[in-house]
Coordinates of C-alpha atoms and ligand atoms in Angstrom, one line a residue:
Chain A
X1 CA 31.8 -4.2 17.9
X2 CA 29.0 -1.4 16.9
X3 CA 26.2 -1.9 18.0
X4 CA 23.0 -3.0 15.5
X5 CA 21.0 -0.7 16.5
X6 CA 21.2 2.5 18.8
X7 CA 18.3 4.5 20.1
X8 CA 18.4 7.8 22.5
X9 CA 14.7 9.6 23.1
X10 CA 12.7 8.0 20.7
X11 CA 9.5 9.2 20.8
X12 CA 6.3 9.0 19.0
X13 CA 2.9 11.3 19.3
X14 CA 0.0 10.8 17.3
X15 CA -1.9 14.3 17.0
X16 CA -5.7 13.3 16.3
X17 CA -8.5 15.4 15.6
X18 CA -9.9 15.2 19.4
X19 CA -6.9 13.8 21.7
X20 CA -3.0 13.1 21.5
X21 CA -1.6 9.7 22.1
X22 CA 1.3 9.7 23.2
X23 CA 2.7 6.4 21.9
X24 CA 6.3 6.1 22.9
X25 CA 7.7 8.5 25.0
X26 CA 11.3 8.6 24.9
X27 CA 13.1 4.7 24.6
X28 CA 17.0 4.4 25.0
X29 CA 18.3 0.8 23.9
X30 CA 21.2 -0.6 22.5
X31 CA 20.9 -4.0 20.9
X32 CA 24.3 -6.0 20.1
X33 CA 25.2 -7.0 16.6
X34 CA 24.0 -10.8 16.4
X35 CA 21.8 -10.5 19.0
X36 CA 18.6 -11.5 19.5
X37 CA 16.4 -8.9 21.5
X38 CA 12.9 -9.5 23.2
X39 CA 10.8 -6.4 23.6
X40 CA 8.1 -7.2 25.7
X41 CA 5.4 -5.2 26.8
X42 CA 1.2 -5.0 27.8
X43 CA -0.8 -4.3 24.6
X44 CA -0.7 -0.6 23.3
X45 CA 2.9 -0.1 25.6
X46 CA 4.3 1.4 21.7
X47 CA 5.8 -2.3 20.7
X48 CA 4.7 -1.5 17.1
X49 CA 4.8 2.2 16.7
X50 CA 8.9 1.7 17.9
X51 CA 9.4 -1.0 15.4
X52 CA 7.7 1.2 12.3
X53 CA 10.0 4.3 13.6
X54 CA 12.8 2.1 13.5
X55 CA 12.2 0.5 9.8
X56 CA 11.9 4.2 8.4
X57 CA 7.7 3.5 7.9
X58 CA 7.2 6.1 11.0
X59 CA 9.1 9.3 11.1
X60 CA 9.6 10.0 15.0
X61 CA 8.6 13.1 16.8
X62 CA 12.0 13.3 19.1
X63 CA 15.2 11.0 19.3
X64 CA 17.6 9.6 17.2
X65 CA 18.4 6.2 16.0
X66 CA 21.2 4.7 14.7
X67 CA 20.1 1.1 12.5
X68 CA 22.6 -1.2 10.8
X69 CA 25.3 1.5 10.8
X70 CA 23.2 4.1 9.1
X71 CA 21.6 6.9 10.8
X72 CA 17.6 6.5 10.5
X73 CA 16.7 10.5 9.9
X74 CA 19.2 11.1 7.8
X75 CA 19.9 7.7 5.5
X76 CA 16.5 5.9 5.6
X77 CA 17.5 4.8 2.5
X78 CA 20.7 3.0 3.9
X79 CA 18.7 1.7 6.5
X80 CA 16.0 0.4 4.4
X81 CA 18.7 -1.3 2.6
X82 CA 20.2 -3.6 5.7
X83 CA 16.9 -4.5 7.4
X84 CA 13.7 -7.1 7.3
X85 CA 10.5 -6.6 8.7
X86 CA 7.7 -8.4 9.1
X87 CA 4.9 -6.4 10.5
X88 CA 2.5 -8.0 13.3
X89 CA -0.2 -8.4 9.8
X90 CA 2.3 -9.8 7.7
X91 CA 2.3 -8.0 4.5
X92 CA 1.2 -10.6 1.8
X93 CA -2.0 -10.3 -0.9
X94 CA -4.3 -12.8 0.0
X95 CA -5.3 -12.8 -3.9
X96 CA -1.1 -13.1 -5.3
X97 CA 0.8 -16.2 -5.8
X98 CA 3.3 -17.1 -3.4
X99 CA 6.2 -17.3 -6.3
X100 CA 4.8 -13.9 -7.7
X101 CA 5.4 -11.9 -4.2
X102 CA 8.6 -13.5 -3.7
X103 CA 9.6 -12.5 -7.3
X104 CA 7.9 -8.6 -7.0
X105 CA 10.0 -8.4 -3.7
X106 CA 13.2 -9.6 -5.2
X107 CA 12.8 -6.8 -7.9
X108 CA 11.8 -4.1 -5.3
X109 CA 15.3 -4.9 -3.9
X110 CA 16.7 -4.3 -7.0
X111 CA 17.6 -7.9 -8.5
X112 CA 17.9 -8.5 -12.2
X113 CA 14.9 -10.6 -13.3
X114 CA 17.2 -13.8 -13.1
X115 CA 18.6 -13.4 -9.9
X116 CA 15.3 -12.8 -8.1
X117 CA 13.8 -16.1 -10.0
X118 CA 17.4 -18.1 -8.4
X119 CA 16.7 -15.9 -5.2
X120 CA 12.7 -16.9 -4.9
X121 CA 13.9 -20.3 -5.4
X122 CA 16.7 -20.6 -2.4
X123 CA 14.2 -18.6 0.2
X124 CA 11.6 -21.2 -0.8
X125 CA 13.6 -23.8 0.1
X126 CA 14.9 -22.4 3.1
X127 CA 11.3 -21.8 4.7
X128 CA 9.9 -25.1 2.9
X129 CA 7.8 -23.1 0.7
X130 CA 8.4 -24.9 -2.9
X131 CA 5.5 -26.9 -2.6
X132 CA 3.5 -23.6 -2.3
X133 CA 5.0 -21.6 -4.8
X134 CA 1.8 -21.9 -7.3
X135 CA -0.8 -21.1 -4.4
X136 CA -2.6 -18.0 -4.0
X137 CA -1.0 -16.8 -0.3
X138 CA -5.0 -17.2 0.8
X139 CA -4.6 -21.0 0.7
X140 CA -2.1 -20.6 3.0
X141 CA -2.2 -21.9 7.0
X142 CA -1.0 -19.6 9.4
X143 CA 2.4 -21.0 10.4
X144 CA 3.0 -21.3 6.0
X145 CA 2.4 -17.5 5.8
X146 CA 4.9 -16.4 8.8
X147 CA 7.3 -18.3 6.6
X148 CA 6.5 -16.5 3.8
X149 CA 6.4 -13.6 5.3
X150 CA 10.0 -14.2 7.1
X151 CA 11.2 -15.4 3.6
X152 CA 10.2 -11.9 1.8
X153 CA 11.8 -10.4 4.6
X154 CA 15.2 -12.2 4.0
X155 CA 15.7 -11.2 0.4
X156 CA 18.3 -9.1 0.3
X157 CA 20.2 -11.5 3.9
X158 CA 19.4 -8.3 6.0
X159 CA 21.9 -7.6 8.7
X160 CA 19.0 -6.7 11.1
X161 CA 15.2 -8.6 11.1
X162 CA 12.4 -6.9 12.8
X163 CA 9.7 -9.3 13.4
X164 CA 6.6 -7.8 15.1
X165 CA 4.6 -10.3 16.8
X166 CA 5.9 -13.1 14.7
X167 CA 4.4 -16.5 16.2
X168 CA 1.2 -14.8 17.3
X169 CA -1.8 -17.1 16.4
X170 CA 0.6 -19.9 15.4
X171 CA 0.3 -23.7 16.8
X172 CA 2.6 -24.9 19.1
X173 CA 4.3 -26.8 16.2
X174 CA 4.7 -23.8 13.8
X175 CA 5.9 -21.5 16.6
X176 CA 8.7 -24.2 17.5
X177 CA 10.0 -24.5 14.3
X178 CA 9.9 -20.8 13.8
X179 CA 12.2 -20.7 16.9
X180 CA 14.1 -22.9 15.3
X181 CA 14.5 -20.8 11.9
X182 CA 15.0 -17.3 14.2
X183 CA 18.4 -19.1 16.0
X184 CA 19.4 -20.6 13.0
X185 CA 19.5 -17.2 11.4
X186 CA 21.2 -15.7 13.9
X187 CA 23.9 -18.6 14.4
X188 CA 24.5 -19.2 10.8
X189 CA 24.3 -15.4 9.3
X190 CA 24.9 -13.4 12.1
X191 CA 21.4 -11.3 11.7
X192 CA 20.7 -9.2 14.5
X193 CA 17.1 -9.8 15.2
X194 CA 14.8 -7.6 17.2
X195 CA 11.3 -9.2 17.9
X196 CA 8.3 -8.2 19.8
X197 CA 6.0 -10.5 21.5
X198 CA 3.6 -10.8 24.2
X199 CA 4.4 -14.6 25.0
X200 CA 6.7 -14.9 28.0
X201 CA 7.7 -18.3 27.6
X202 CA 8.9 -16.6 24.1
X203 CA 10.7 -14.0 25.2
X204 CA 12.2 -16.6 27.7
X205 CA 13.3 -19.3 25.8
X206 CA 14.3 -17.1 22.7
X207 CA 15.3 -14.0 23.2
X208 CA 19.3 -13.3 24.8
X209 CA 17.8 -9.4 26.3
X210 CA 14.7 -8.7 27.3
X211 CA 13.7 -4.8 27.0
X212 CA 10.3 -4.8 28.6
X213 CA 8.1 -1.7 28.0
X214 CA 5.0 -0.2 29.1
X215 CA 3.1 2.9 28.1
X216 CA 6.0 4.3 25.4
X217 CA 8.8 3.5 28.2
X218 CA 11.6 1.0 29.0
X219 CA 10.4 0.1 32.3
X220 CA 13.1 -2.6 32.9
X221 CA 15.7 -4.3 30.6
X222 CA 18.2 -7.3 30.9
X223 CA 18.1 -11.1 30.5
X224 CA 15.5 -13.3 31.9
X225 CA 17.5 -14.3 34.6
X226 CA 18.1 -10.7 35.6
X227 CA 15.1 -9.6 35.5
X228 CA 13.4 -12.7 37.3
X229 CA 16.2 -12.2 40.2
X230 CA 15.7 -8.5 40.6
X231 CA 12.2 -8.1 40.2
X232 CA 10.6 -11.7 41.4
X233 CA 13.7 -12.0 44.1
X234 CA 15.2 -15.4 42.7
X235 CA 16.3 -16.5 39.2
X236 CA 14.0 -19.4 39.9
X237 CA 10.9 -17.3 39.8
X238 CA 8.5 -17.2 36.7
X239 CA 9.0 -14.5 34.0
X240 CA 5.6 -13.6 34.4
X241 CA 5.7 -12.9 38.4
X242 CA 8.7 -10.5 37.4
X243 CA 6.5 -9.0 34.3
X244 CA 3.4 -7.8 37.0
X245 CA 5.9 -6.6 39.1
X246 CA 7.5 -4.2 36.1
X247 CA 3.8 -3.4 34.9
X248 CA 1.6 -4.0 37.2
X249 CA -0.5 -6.4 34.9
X250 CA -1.4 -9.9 34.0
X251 CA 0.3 -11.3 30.9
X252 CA -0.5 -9.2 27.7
X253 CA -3.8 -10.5 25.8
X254 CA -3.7 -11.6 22.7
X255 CA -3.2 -8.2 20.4
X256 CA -5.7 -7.4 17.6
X257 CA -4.2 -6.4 14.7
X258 CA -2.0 -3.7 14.1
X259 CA -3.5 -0.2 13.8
X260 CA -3.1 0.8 10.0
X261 CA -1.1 3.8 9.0
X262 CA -3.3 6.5 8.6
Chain B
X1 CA 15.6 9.1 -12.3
X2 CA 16.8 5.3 -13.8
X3 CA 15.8 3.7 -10.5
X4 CA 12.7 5.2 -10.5
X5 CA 12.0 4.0 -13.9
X6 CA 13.0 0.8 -13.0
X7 CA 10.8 0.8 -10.0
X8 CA 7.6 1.8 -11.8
X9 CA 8.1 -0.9 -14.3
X10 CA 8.5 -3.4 -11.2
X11 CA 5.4 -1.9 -9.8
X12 CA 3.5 -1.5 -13.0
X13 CA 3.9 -5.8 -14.0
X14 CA 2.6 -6.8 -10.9
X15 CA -0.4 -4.8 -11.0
X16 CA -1.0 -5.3 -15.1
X17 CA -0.4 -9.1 -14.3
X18 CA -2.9 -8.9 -11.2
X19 CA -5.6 -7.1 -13.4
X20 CA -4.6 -9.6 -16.6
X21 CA -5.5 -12.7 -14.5
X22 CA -9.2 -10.7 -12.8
X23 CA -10.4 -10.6 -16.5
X24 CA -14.0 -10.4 -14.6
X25 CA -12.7 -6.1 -13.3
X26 CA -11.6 -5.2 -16.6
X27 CA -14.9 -6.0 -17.8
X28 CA -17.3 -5.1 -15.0
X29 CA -16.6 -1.1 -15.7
X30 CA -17.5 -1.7 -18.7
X31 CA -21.2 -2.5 -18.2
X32 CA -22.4 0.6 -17.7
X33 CA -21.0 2.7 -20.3
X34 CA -21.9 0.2 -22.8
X35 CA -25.3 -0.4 -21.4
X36 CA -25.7 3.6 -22.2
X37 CA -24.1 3.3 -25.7
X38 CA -26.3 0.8 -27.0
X39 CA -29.9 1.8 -24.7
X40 CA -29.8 5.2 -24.9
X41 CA -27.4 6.2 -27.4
X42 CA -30.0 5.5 -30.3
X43 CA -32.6 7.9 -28.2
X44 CA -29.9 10.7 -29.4
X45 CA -30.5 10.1 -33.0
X46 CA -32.0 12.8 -34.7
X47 CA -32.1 15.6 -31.2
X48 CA -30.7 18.6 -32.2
X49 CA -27.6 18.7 -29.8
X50 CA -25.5 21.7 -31.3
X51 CA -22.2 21.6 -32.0
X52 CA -21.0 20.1 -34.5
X53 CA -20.8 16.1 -34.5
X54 CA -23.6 14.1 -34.9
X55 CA -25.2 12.5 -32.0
X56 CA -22.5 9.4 -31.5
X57 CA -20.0 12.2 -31.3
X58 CA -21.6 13.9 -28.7
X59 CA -22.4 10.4 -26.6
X60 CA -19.1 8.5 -26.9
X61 CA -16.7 11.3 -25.9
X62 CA -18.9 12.0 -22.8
X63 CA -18.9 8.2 -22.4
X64 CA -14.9 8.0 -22.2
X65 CA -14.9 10.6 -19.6
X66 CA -17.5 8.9 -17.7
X67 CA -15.1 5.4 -17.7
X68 CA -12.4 7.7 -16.5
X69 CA -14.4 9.3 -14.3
X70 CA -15.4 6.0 -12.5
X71 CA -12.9 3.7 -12.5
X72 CA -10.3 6.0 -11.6
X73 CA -12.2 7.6 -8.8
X74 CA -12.4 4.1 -7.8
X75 CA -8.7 3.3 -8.0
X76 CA -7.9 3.6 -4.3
X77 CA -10.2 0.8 -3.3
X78 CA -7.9 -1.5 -4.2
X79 CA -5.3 -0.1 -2.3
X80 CA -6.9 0.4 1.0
X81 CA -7.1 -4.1 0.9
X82 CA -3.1 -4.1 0.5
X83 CA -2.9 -1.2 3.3
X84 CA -5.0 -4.1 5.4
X85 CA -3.0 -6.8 4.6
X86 CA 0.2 -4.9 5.0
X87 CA 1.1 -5.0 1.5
X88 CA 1.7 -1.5 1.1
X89 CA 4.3 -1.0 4.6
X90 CA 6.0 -4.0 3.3
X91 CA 6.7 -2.7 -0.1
X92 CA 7.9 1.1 1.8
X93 CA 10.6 -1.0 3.7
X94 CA 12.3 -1.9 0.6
X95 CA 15.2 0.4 -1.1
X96 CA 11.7 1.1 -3.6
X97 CA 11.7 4.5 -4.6
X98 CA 8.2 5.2 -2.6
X99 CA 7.1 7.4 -5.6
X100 CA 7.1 4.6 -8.2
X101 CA 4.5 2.6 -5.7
X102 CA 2.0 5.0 -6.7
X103 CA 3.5 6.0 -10.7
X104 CA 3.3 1.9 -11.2
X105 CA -0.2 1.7 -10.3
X106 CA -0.9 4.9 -12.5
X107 CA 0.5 3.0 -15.4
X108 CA -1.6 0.2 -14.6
X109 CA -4.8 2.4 -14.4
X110 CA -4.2 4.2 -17.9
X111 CA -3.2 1.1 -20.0
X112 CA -6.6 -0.7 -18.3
X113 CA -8.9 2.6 -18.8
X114 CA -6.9 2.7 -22.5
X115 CA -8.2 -0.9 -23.2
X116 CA -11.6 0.1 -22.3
X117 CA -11.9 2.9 -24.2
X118 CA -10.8 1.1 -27.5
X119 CA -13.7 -1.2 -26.6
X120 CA -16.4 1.2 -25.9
X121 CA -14.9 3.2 -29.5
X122 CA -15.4 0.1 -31.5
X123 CA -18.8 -0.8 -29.9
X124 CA -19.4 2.8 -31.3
X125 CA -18.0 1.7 -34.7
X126 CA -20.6 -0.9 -34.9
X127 CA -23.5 1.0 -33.9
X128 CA -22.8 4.1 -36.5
X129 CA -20.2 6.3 -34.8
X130 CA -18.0 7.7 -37.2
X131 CA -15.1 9.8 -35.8
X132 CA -11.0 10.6 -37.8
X133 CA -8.8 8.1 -36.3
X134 CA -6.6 11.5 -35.4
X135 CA -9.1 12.1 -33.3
X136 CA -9.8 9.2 -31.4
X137 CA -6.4 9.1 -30.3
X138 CA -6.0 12.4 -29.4
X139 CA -9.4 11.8 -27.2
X140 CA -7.4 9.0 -25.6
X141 CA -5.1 10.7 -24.7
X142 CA -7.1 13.5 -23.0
X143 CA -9.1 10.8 -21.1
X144 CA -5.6 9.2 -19.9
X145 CA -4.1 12.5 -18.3
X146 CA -7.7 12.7 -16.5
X147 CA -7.3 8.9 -15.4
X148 CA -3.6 10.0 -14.2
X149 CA -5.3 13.0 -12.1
X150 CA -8.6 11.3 -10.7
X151 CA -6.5 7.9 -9.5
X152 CA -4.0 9.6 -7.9
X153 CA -6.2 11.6 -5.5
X154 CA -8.2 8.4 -4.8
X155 CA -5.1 7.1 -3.7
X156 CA -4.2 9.6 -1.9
X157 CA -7.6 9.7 -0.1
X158 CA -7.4 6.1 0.3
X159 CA -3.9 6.0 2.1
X160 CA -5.2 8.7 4.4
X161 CA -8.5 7.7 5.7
X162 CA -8.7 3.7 7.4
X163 CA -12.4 2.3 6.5
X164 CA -13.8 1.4 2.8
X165 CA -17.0 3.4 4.5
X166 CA -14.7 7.0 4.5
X167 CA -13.8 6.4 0.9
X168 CA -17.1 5.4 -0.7
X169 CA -19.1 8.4 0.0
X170 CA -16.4 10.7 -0.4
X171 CA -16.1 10.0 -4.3
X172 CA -19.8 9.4 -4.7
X173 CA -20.4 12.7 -3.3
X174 CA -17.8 14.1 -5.9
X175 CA -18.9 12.2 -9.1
X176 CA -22.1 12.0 -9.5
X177 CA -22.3 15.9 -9.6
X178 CA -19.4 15.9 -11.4
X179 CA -20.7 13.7 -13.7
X180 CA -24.3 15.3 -14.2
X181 CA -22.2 18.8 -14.3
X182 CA -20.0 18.3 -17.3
X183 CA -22.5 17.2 -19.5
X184 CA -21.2 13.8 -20.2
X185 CA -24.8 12.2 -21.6
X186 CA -25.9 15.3 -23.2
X187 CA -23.7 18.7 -23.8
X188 CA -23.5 21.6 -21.5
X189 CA -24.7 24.2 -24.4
X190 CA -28.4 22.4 -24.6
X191 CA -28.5 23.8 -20.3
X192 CA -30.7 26.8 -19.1
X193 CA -27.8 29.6 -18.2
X194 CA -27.6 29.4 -14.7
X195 CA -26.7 25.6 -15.4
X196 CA -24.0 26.6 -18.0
X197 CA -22.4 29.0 -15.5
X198 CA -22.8 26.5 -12.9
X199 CA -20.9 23.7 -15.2
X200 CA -18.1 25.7 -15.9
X201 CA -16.7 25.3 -12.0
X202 CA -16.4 21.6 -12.7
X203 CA -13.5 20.8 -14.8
X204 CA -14.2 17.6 -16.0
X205 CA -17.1 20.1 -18.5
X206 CA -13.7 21.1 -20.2
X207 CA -12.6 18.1 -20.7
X208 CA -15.8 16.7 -22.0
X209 CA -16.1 19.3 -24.5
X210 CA -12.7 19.0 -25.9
X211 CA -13.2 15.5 -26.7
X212 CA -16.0 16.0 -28.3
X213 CA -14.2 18.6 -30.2
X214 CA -11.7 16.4 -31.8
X215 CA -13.8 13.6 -32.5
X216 CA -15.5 15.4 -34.4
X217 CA -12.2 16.5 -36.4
X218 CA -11.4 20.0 -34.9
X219 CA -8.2 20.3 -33.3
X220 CA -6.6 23.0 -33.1
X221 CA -9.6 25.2 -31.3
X222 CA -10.1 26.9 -27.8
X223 CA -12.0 25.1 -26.2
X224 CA -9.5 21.1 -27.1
X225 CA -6.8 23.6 -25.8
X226 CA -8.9 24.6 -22.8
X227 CA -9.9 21.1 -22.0
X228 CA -5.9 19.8 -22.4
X229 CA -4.7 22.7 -20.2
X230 CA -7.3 22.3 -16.9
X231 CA -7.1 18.3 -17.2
X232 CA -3.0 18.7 -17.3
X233 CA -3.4 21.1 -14.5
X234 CA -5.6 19.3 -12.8
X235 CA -3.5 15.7 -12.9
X236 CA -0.1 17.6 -11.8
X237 CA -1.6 19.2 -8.8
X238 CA -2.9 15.7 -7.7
X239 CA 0.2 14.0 -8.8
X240 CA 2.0 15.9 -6.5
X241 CA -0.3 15.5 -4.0
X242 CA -0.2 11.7 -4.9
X243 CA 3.4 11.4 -4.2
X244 CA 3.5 13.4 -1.3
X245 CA 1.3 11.0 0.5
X246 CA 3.2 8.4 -0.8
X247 CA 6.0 9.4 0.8
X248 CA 5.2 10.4 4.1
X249 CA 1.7 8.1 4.5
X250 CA 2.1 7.0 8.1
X251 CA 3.9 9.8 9.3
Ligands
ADP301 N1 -1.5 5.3 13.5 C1 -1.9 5.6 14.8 N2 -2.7 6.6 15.0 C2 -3.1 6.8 16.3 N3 -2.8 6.1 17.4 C3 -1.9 5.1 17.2 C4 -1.5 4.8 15.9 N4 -0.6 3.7 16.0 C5 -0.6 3.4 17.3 N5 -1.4 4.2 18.1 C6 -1.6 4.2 19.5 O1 -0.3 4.2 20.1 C7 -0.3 3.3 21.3 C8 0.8 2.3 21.1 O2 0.4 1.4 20.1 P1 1.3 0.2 19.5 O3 2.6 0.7 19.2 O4 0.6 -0.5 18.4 O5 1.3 -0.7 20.8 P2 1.7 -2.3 21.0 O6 2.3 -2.7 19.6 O7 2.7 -2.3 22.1 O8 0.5 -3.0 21.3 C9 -1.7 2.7 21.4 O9 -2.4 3.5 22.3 C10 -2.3 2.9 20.0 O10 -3.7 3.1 20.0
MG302 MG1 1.8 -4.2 18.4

């Protein structure tokens, strides 16, 4: 089975006017078709700036990439094509209806008028939205806009869904059913999904792989139990004694939002 | 080319129904030129202004290129809310041609400064302006290839720098010189020389004078043929400018 996505050297700087960042400096993964990856990493580790590389937003410096069968530098369109993203801000107008950005994101991916009006329908239902349809996206709660957002990224059944950050600032009850929604995807439509986060117990009970990275590197990779065993010594050990001993810190904070493309 | 058609139309709704249901923006440009039509516009009655028009001639051309002036300069503040909220990086991960993101908006921006100019021409109507119909539309047109050209560098500007506070005094800085400098309330040929000379480095003076040209039924001179050539320039250069940052914003 090819793999979903393939990445050798990918690397990011950010040339500023007084310093370089050096954002991510070289990652090699391989995530599994059908998959569900956690990457995991302290706040600024490149979590974001690897995700916008790999949904063709953020050309790369070095490496290569392989997404969804199509090669990111030179058929971005292709990729763009098989993937969903929802970025760590989400990616709604406060001021638009929620039935209007499901329609204008049904005709950016190129449906007829009437198939994007059935297709804004069927995503509303799937994420429970229908009630919402006639709200400005504003008057949405938190855990209603991630499924907006989710839903928008869905439109065209992608083969691979990033989500950045997905269930930060959600309530226990909206980041459980957002589980929920991210296996069900997976089990019933085979989407490869590749998600960052920054809550262990997340990346524990969700994810099947954890790639865990800090400052722009893969600093350890495999699945919870893996990486509990070899760096906490026992499978019993919390995921969090085996994150300080990969990084060297504490859990990630609570990320602000995402730097904006400049 | 048909996709990118398509896309721009896509584009181009969303932004005409977004502007359609903020009735409050269409109007709220409007304030000033019309406050300037009907408060100082009789002022102009009976000055001699040279050239050839009479004195609502003169004021409503310059007034059109004002509106153009502002609201397109302005453009890019919208956008630099979506590039907050993500809307923009979630439109760039879709098979969207990236180049009709900023041609839809575009279209948006001319039909909206259109409307307004058909306003501000029939508030001129009613307080004496007389101009050929020929020419009116011929001055809209002018004053739509100069919205094209001014709202695609303030979205270019917008998508490159990351605060409202960069953008503001960026296009202050540029129009209100630009403004004062191509004689928009009174016309350039009324200025001491060194002021002349100094107006004829800003190109929106060419335009200005070109409009006032055909309103006042002369079409086929040098100086409408001057204006049409430096605004054309002008909105291709920044057009491709436009969609270069389009394309690569981000990178
Ligand atoms: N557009 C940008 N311009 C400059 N620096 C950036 C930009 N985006 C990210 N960075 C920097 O790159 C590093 C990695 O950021 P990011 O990928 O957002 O980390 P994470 O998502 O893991 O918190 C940080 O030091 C951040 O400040
Ligand atoms: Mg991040």
């Amino acid at each position: 089975m090819p793999a979903a996505i393939h990445t050798a050297g990918l690397a990011r700087t950010f040339r500023m006017k007084h310093r370089t960042v050096e954002a991510v400096r070289g990652i090699d993964l391989t995530v599994q078709e059908g998959e569900i990856l956690g990457f995991l990493g302290p706040n600024g580790a490149g979590k974001t700036t690897t995700l916008r590389m790999l949904t063709t937003l953020l050309p790369p410096t070095a490496g290569t990439a392989t997404v969804a069968g199509h090669d990111l530098a030179r058929d971005p369109a292709g990729v763009r094509r098989r993937i969903g993203y929802v970025a760590q801000s989400g990616g709604v107008d406060p001021a638009v209806r929620v039935r209007e950005e499901l329609l204008t994101q049904g005709r950016l991916y190129r449906l007829g008028r009437d198939a994007a009006q059935e297709r804004a329908e069927q995503l509303a239902q799937l994420l429970e939205l229908t009630e919402l349809m006639e709200r400005p996206c504003r008057a949405l709660s938190g855990g209603q806009r991630r499924r907006l957002d989710i839903a928008m990224a869905l439109t065209h059944s992608p083969a691979v869904l990033f989500l950045d950050e997905p269930t930060t600032g959600l309530d226990p009850g909206s980041r459980a059913a957002l589980w929920e929604l991210v296996r069900q995807l997976r089990e019933e439509h085979g989407v490869t999904v590749f998600l960052t986060t920054h809550y262990l117990d997340e990346a524990d009970a969700l994810a099947d792989r954890l790639v865990v990275v800090d400052r722009g590197r893969v600093a350890a990779e495999g699945t919870s139990a893996q990486l509990k065993q070899h760096w906490a010594g026992s499978t019993a050990a919390s995921l969090q004694d085996a994150f300080i001993a990969i990084t060297g810190r504490t859990v990630p904070q609570e990320e602000p939002a995402a730097p904006l493309a400049v | 080319m048909l996709p990118l058609l398509t896309d721009t139309r896509i584009v181009a709704g969303r932004y005409i129904r977004q502007t359609l249901s903020s009735r409050l923006s269409l109007g709220i440009g409007m304030v000033q030129p019309l406050m300037f039509l009907v408060f100082f516009g009789p002022l102009l009655h009976d000055l001699p202004l040279g050239g050839d028009g009479d004195s609502w001639q003169t004021l409503v051309p310059g007034l059109l290129v004002q509106l153009g002036l502002f609201s397109s300069a302005f453009a890019g503040f919208g956008i630099m809310l979506e590039k907050h909220h993500g809307v923009i990086e979630r439109m760039r991960v879709t098979p969207a041609s990236r180049t009709a993101l900023l041609l839809g908006r575009l279209v948006r921006d001319v039909l909206q400064l259109l409307f307004q100019s058909a306003l501000i021409v029939l508030a001129g109507l009613a307080l004496g302006l007389r101009a050929p119909l020929a020419g009116v539309l011929l001055g809209f047109v002018l004053v739509a290839v100069l919205a094209v050209a001014l709202a695609s560098l303030s979205y270019a500007l917008a998508m490159r720098v990351s605060t409202p506070q960069e953008f503001a005094p960026v296009v202050n800085t540029v129009n209100l010189p630009a403004m004062l400098l191509s004689g928009i309330l009174l016309p350039m040929a009324l200025a001491p020389g060194w002021l002349d000379v100094l107006s004829h480095f800003v190109p929106f003076r060419y335009l200005v004078d070109a409009v006032r040209e055909v309103f006042a039924g002369h079409y086929a001179t040098g100086a409408v043929g001057l204006g049409a050539l430096v605004t054309t320039g002008l909105a291709l250069v920044s057009l491709a400018l436009g969609t270069r940052v389009f394309r690569t914003a981000g990178a």
